[in-house]
Coordinates of C-alpha atoms in Angstrom, one line a residue:
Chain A
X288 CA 0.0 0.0 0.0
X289 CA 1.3 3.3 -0.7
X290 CA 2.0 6.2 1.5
X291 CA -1.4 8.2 2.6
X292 CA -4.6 6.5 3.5
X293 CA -6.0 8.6 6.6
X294 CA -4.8 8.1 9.7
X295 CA -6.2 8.5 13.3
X296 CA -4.6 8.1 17.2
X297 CA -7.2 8.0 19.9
X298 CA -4.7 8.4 23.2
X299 CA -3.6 10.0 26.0
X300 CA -0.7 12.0 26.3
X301 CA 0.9 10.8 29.2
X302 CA 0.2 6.9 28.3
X303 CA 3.1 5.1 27.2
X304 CA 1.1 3.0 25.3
X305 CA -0.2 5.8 23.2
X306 CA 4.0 7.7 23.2
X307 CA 5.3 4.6 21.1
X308 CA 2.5 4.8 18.5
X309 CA 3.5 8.5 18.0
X310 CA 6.9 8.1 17.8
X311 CA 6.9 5.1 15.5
X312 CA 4.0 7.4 13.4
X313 CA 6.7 10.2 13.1
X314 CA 9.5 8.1 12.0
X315 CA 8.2 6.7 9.6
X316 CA 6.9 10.6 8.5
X317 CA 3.5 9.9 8.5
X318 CA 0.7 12.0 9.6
X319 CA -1.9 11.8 11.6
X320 CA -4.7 13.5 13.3
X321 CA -4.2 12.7 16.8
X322 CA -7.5 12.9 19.4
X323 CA -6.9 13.1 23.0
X324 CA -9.5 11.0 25.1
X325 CA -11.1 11.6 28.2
X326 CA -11.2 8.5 30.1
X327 CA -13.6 9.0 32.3
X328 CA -15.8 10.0 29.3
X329 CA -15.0 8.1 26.6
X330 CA -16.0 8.8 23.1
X331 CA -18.7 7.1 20.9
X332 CA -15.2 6.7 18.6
X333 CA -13.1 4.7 21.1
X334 CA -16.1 2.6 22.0
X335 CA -17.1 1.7 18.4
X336 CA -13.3 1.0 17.6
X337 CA -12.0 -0.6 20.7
X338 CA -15.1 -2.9 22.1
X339 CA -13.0 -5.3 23.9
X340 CA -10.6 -3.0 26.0
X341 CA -12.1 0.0 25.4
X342 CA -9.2 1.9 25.9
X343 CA -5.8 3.8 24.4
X344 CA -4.3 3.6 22.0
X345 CA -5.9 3.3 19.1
X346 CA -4.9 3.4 15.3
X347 CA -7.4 4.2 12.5
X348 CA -6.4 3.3 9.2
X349 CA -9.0 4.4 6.2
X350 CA -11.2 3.9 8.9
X351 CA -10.3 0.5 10.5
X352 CA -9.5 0.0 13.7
X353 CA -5.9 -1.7 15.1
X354 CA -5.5 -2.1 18.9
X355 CA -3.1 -3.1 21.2
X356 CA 0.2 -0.9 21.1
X357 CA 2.6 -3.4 19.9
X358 CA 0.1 -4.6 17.2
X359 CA -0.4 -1.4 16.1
X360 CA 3.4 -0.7 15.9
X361 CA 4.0 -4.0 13.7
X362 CA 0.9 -3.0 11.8
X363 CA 2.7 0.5 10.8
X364 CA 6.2 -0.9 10.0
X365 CA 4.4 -4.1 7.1
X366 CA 2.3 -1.6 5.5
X367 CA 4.4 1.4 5.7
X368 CA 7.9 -1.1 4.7
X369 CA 10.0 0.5 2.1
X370 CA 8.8 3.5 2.1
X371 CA 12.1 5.2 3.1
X372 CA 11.9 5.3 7.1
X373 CA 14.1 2.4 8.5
X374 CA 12.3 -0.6 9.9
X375 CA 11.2 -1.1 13.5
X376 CA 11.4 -4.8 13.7
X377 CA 15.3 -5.8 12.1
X378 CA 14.8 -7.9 8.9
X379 CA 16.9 -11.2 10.4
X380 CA 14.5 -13.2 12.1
X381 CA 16.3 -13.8 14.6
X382 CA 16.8 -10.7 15.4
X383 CA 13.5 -10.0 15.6
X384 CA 12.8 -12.9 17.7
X385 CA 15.1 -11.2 19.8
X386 CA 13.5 -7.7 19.6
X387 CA 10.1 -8.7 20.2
X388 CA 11.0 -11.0 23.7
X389 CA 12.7 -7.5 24.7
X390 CA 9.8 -5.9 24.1
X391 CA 7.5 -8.5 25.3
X392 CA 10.2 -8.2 28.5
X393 CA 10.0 -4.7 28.9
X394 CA 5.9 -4.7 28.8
X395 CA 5.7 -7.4 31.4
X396 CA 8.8 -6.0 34.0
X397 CA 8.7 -2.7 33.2
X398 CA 4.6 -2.4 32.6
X399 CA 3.7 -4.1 36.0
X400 CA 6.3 -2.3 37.9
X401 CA 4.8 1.3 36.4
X402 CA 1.5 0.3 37.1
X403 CA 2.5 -0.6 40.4
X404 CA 4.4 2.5 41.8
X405 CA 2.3 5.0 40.5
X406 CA -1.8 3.3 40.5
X407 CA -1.5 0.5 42.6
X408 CA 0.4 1.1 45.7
X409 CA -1.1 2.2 49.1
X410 CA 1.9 3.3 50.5
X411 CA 5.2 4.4 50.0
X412 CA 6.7 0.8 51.2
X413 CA 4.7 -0.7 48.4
X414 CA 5.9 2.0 45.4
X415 CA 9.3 1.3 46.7
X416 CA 8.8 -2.0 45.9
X417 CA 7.3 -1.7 42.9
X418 CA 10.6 1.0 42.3
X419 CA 12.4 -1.6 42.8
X420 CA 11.4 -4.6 40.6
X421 CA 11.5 -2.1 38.0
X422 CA 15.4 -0.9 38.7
X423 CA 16.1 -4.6 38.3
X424 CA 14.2 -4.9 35.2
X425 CA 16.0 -2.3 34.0
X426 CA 19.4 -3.8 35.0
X427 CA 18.7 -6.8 32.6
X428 CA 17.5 -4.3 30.0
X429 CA 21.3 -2.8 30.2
X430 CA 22.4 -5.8 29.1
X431 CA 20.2 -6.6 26.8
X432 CA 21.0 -3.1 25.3
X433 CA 24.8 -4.2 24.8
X434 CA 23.5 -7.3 22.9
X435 CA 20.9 -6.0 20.6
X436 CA 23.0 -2.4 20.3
X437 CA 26.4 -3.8 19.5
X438 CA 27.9 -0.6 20.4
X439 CA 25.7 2.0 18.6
X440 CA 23.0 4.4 19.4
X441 CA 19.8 2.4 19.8
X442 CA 18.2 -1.2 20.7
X443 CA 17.8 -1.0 17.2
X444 CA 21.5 -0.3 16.0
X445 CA 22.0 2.9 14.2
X446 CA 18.3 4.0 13.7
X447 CA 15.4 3.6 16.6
X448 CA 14.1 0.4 16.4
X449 CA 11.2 -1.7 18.2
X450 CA 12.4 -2.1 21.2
X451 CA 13.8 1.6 21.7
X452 CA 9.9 3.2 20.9
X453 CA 8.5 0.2 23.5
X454 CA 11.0 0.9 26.0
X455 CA 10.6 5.2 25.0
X456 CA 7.0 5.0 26.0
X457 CA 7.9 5.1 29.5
X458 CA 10.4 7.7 29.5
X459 CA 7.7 10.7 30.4
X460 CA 6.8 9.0 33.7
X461 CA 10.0 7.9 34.6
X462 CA 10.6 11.8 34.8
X463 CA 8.1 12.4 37.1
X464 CA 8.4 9.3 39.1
X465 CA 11.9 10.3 39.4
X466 CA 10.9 13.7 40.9
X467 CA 8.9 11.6 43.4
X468 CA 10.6 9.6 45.0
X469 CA 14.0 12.3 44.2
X470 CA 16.5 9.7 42.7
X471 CA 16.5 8.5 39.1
X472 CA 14.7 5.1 38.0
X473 CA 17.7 5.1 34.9
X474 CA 20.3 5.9 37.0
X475 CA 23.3 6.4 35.3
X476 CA 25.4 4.7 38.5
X477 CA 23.6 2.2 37.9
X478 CA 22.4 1.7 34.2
X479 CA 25.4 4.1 32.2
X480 CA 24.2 2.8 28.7
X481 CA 20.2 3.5 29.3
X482 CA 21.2 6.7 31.0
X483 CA 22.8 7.4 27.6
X484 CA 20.5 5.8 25.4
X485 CA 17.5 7.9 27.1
X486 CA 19.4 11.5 26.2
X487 CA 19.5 10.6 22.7
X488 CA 16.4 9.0 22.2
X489 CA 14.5 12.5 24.0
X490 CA 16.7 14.4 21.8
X491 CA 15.3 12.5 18.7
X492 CA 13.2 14.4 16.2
X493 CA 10.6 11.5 16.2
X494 CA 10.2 11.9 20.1
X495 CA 9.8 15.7 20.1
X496 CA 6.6 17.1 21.8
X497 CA 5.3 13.4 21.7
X498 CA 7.7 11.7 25.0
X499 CA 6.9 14.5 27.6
X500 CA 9.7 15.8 29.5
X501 CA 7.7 18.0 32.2
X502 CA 7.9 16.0 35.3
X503 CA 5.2 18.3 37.0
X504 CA 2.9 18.6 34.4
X505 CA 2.6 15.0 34.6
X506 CA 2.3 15.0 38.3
X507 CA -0.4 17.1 38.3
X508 CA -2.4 15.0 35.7
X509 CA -2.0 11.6 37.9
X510 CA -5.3 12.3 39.8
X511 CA -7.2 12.2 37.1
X512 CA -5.6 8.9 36.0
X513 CA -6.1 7.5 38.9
X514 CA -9.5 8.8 39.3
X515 CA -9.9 7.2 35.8
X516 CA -8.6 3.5 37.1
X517 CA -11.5 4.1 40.5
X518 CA -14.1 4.4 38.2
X519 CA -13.0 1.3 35.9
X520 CA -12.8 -0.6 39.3
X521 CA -15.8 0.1 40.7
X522 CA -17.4 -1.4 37.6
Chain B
X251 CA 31.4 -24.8 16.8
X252 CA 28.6 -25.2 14.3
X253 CA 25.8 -26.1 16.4
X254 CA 22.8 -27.6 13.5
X255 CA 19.7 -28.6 13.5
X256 CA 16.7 -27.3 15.8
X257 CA 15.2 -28.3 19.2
X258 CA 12.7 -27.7 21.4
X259 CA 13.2 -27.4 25.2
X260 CA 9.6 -28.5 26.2
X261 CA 7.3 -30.1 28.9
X262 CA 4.7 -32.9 27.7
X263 CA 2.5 -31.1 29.2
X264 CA 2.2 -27.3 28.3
X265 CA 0.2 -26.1 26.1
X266 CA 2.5 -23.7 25.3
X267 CA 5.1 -25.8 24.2
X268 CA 2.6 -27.7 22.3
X269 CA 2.3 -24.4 19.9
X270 CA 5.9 -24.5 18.7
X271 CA 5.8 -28.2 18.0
X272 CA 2.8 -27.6 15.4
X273 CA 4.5 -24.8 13.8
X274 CA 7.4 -26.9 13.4
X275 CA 5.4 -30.0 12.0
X276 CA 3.3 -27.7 10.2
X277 CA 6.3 -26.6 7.9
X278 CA 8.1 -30.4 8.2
X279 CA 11.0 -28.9 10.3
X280 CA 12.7 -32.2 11.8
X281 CA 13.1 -30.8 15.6
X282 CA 14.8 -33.2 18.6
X283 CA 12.5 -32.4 21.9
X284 CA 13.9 -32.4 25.0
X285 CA 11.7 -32.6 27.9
X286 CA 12.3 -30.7 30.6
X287 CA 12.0 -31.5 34.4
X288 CA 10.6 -28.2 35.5
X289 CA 11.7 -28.5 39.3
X290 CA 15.0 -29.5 38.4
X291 CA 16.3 -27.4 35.2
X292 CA 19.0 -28.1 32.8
X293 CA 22.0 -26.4 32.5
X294 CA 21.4 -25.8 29.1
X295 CA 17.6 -24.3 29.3
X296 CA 19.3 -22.0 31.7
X297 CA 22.3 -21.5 29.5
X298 CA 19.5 -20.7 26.3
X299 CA 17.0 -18.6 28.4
X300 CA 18.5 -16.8 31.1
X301 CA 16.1 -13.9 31.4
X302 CA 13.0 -16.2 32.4
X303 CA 13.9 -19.7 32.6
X304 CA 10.9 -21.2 31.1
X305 CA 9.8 -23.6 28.3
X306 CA 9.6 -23.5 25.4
X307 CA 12.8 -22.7 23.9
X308 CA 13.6 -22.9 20.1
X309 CA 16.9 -23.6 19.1
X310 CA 18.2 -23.3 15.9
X311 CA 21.5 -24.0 15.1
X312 CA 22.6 -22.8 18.2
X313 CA 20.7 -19.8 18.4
X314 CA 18.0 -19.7 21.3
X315 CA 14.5 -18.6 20.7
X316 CA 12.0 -18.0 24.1
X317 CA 8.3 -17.0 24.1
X318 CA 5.9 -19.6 22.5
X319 CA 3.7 -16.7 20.1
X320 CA 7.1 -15.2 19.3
X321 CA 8.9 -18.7 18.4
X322 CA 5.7 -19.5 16.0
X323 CA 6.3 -16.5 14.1
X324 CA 9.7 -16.9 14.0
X325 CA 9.2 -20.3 12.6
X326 CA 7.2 -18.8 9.9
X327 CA 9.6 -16.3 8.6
X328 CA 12.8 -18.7 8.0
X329 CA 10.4 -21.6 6.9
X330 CA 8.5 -19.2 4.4
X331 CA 8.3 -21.0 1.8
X332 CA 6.4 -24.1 3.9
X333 CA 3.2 -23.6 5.3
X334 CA 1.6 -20.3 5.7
X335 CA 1.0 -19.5 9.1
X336 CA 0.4 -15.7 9.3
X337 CA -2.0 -14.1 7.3
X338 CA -1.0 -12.8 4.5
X339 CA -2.8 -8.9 4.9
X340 CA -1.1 -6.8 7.6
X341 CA -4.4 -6.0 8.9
X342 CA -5.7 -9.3 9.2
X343 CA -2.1 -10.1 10.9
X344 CA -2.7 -7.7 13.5
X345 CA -6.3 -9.0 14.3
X346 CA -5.2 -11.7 14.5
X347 CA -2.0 -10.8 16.9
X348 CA -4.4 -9.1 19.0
X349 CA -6.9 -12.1 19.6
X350 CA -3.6 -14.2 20.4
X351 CA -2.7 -11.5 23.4
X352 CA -6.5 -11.4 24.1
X353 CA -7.0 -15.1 24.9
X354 CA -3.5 -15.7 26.2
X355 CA -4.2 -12.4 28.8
X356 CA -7.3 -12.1 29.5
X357 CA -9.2 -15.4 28.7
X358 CA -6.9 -17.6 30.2
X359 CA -7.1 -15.5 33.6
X360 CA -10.7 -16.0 33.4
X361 CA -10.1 -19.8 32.8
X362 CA -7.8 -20.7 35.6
X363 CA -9.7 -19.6 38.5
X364 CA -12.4 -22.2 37.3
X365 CA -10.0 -25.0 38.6
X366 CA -9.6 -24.0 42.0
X367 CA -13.1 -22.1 42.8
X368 CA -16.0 -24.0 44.3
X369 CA -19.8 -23.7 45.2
X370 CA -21.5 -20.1 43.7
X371 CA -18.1 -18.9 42.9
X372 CA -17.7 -21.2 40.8
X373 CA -20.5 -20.5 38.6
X374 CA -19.7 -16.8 38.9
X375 CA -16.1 -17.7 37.5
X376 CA -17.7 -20.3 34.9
X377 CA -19.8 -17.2 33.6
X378 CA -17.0 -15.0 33.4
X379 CA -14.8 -18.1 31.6
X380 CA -17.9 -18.2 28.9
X381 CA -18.0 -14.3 28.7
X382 CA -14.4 -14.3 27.7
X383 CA -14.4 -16.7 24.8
X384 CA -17.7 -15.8 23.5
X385 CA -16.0 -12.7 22.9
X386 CA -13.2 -14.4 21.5
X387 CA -15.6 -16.4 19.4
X388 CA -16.2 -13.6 17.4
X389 CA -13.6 -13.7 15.4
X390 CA -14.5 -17.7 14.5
X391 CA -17.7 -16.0 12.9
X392 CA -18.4 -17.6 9.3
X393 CA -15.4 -19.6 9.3
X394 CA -13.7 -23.1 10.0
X395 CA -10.4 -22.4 11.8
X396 CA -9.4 -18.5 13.0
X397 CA -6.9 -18.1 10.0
X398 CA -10.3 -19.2 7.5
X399 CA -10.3 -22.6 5.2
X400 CA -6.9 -23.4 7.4
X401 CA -5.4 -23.6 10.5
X402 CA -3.3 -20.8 11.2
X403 CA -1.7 -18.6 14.0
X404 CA -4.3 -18.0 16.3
X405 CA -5.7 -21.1 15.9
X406 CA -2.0 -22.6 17.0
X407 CA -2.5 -20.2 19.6
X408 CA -6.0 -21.2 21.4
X409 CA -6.0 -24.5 20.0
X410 CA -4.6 -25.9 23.0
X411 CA -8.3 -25.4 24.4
X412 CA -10.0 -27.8 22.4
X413 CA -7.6 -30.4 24.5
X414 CA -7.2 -29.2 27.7
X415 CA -10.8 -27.4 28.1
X416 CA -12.6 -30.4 28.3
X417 CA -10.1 -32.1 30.6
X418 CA -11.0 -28.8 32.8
X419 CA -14.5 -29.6 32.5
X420 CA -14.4 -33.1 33.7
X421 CA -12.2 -32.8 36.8
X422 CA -14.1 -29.2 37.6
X423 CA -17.6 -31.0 37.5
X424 CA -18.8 -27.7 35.4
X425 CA -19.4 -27.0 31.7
X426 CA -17.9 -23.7 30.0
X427 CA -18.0 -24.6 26.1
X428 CA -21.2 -25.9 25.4
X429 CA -23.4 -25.8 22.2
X430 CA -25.7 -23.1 23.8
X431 CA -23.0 -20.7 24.9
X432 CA -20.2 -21.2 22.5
X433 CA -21.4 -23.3 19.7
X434 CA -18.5 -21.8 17.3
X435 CA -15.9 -22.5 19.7
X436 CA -17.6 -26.1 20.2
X437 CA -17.2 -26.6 16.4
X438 CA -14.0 -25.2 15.7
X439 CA -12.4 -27.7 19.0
X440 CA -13.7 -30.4 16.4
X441 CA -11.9 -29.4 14.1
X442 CA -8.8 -28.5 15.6
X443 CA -8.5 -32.0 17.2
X444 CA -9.2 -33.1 13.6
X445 CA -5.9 -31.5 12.1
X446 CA -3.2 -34.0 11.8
X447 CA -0.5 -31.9 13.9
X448 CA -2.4 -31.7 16.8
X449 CA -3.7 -35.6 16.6
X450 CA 0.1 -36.4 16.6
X451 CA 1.4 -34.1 19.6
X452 CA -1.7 -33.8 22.2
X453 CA -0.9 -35.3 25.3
X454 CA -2.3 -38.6 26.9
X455 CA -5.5 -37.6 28.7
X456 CA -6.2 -41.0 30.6
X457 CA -5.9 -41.0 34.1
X458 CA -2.9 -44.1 34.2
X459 CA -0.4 -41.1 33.6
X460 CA -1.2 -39.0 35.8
X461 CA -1.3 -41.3 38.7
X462 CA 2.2 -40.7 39.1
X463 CA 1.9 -37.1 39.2
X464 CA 3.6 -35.1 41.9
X465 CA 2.8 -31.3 41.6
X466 CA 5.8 -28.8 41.9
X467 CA 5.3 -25.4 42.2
X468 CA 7.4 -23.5 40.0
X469 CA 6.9 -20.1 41.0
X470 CA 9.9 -17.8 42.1
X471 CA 8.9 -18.6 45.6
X472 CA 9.3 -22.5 45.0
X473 CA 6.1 -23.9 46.5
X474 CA 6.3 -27.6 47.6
X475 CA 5.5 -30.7 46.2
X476 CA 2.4 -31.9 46.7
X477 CA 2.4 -35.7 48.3
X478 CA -0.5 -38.2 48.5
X479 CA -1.0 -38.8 52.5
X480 CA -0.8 -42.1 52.7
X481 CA -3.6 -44.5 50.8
X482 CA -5.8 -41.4 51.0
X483 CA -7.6 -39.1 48.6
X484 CA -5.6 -36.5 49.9
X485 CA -2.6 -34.4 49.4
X486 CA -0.3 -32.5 51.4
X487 CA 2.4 -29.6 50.8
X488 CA 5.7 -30.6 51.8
X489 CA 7.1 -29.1 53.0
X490 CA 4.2 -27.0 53.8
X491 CA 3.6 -23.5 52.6
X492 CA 1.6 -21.0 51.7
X493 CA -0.5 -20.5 48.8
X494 CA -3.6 -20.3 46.8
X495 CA -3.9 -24.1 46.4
X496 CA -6.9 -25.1 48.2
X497 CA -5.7 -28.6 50.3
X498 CA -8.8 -30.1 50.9
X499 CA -9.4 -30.0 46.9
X500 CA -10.2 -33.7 45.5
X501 CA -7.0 -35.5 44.3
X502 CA -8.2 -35.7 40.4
X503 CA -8.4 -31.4 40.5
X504 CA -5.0 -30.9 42.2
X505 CA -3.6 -33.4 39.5
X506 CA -5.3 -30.9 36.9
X507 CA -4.0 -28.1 38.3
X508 CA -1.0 -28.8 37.9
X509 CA -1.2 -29.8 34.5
X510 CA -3.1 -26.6 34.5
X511 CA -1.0 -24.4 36.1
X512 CA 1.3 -25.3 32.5
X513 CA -0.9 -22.7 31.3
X514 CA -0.6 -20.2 33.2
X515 CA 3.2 -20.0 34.0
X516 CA 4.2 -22.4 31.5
X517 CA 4.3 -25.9 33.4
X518 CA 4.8 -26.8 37.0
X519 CA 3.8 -30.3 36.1
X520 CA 6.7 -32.6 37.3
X521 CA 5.9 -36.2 36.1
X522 CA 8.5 -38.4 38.1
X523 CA 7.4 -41.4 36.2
X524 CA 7.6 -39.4 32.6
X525 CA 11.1 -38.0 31.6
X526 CA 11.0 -38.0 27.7
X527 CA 12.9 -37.4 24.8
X528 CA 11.7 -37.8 21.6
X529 CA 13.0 -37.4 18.2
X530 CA 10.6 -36.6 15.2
X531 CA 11.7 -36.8 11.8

């Protein structure tokens, strides 16, 4: 298919979900009219598109609906191959094996962990916890970024790649969980190459007013997030 | 060292294992299977999957492959000029991508607590179990197998539940797929247990093997073995500890559960009579 076909983002601007979808959509130079949802009010839109989860983010294509953030990314690198914008996924297959357990890797560590120091803990023993699975899961992703990088810029080698956008997604709240709890989740003591790897993927054109890098401005939008996940659960 | 030829670090058992091994036979890929004793790993499942130590694990020629929905694809794109197993369109690829992380998320969560609840709960959690795959059922609508006229992905994917569903059913006492509530999903198990693959890999279902059965919990934590008391109908932790595992469930559900549990974090189903290694050419 060639380049155009209109194209639609229902998200929210702090999800990290929603970040990667954007990022990969600017790589690849495509636009896109992007609608930010209200949760707690969701559109006729995101119901009719999204049934099953009923949530962020999702793609519209001519129309049609993709969900689920990694789908969606895949979707965007087959139809949009070739078109001039390096791939996401590498073309080796192992290699893409490989990037797609890291990302499966950093959804499962790194996604439960998120979840779990900013909506889900009780107390401050509890996000410290959850602070801390996610410093280990990002240890392991240090090494896994020596592997997959072999020494250059990205998870991806020279150009962002899958794992770089899935792992990128994050990067807004790790700012402002950082101011939290006032010591870094990528600490560069600790994890030199992601410390590294997060300047220059922030500094990429792709990320640019898409990953936010406000750490209060995202503080001040987590009560309504978390008034969001109160009304889901009292369901 | 030129390490050739492709295996498959496995447990009879899991369901997810079981997905690879049709991918593989679906394409004619000669694979050597090594079962693995899941309380007791070997060095070299641990050498090929560091990060999360669990089954299955592709091989191929040296190079590991973990994560059973990521192994299937991989399987598809060096065999690709074998079997189709992906669709072909990118957006029926991504339906059906998203239907593989529904049922494997959310359906088999709904599935599980089946096993283990008892009394009202039980029908409550038999309802939700029917909610969840009448909504995966949808995407069977108006045709044989998920991927159409053949079995493909998702149906590689879910198709472990035309086996082990049932085998959930008995031991459970309840009904979750029946011709009233899910008559897609009732016809498409047919046919899945009709395709040759899945005739040649499913696992024994009689009771004789699982007589033997000793459950070992294979979370982090390492729960204990469970150990018939004496003559008894029951079982016991040892050592003892805590955990979610009702003890005054019947013998023939903790057996399942176990063999269920394979499911959910990929095996914990230690057979000490069964330690196998086959070889399929």
């Amino acid at each position: 298919m060639a380049e155009g076909g209109d194209l639609k983002v229902l998200g929210v601007w702090t999800s990290p979900y929603v970040i990667r979808v954007r990022v990969a959509l600017n790589l690849k130079s495509l636009p896109y009219e992007y609608v930010e949802e209200n949760l707690g009010s969701k559109s006729a839109l995101l119901l009719a598109s999204n049934p099953v989860h009923k949530t962020v983010p999702v793609l519209l294509h001519g129309g049609r609906p993709v969900n689920e953030s990694q789908v969606i990314l895949q979707y965007i690198d087959e139809v949009w191959a070739g078109t001039g914008a390096p791939s996401l996924l590498p073309a080796d297959p192992h290699e893409r094996a490989a990037a797609r357990f890291w990302a499966a890797y950093v959804d499962d560590k790194i996604g439960a962990a998120w979840q779990g120091m900013l909506f889900m803990c009780t107390t401050e023993e509890e996000r410290a916890a959850a602070v801390a699975r996610a410093v280990a899961a990002l240890e392991t992703l240090e090494g896994a970024f020596e592997e997959c990088s072999k020494g250059k810029a990205f998870f991806g080698g020279d150009a962002i790649g899958f794992v770089d956008v899935v792992l990128g997604g994050y990067l807004g709240w790790f700012r402002a969980v950082d101011k939290m709890i006032g010591r870094r989740l990528i600490d560069p003591a600790r994890t030199p190459l992601l410390a590294r790897w997060e300047e220059r993927f922030r500094a990429a054109e792709a990320a640019r007013g898409v990953v936010p890098d406000d750490a209060d401005k995202m503080l001040e939008f987590l009560p309504t997030v978390l008034a969001w996940i109160d009304a889901f659960k009292s369901k | 060292m030129a390490e050739k030829g492709v295996k498959v670090f496995g447990m009879w058992a899991s369901p997810m294992v079981i997905r690879v091994e049709w991918a593989l036979r679906l394409k004619g890929v000669a694979y050597e299977y090594i079962d693995e004793d899941l309380g007791n790993k070997s060095d070299a499942l641990l050498r090929y999957n560091p990060v999360t130590k669990k089954v299955p694990v592709l091989v191929h020629d040296g190079e590991p492959i973990a994560e059973s929905a990521i192994i299937v694809e991989y399987i598809d794109e060096v065999w690709k000029d074998g079997y189709t197993i992906m669709p072909a369109d990118p957006y029926e690829r991504a339906q059906a991508r998203f239907w593989a992380k529904y049922a494997d998320e959310k359906c088999n969560a709904a599935i599980f607590p089946v096993f283990t609840a008892t009394g009202e709960a039980q029908s409550k959690v038999v309802h939700e179990a029917q909610q969840c795959l009448k909504t995966l059922e949808k995407a069977l609508e108006g045709k044989k197998f998920f991927g159409g006229d053949a079995f493909g992905y998702l149906d590689i994917v879910v198709g472990w539940y035309a086996h082990w569903l049932p085998i959930i059913e008995e031991v459970s006492g309840v009904s979750i797929v029946t011709e009233e509530e899910l008559p897609l999903m009732k016809a498409w198990f047919d046919q899945i247990l009709a395709v040759d693959v899945v005739k040649e890999t499913l696992p024994p279902r009689d009771n004789t093997s699982r007589k033997t059965l000793i459950y070992t919990g294979s979370r982090a934590q390492g729960q204990g073995a469970l150990v018939p008391v004496g003559n008894t109908n029951r079982y016991q932790r040892f050592p003892p500890t805590a955990g979610n595992l009702p003890e005054s469930l019947p013998r023939q559900r903790i057996e399942v559960l176990g063999f269920l549990e394979g499911f959910r974090d990929i095996g914990l189903f230690h057979i000490a009579s069964m330690h196998q290694k086959r070889v399929w050419v």
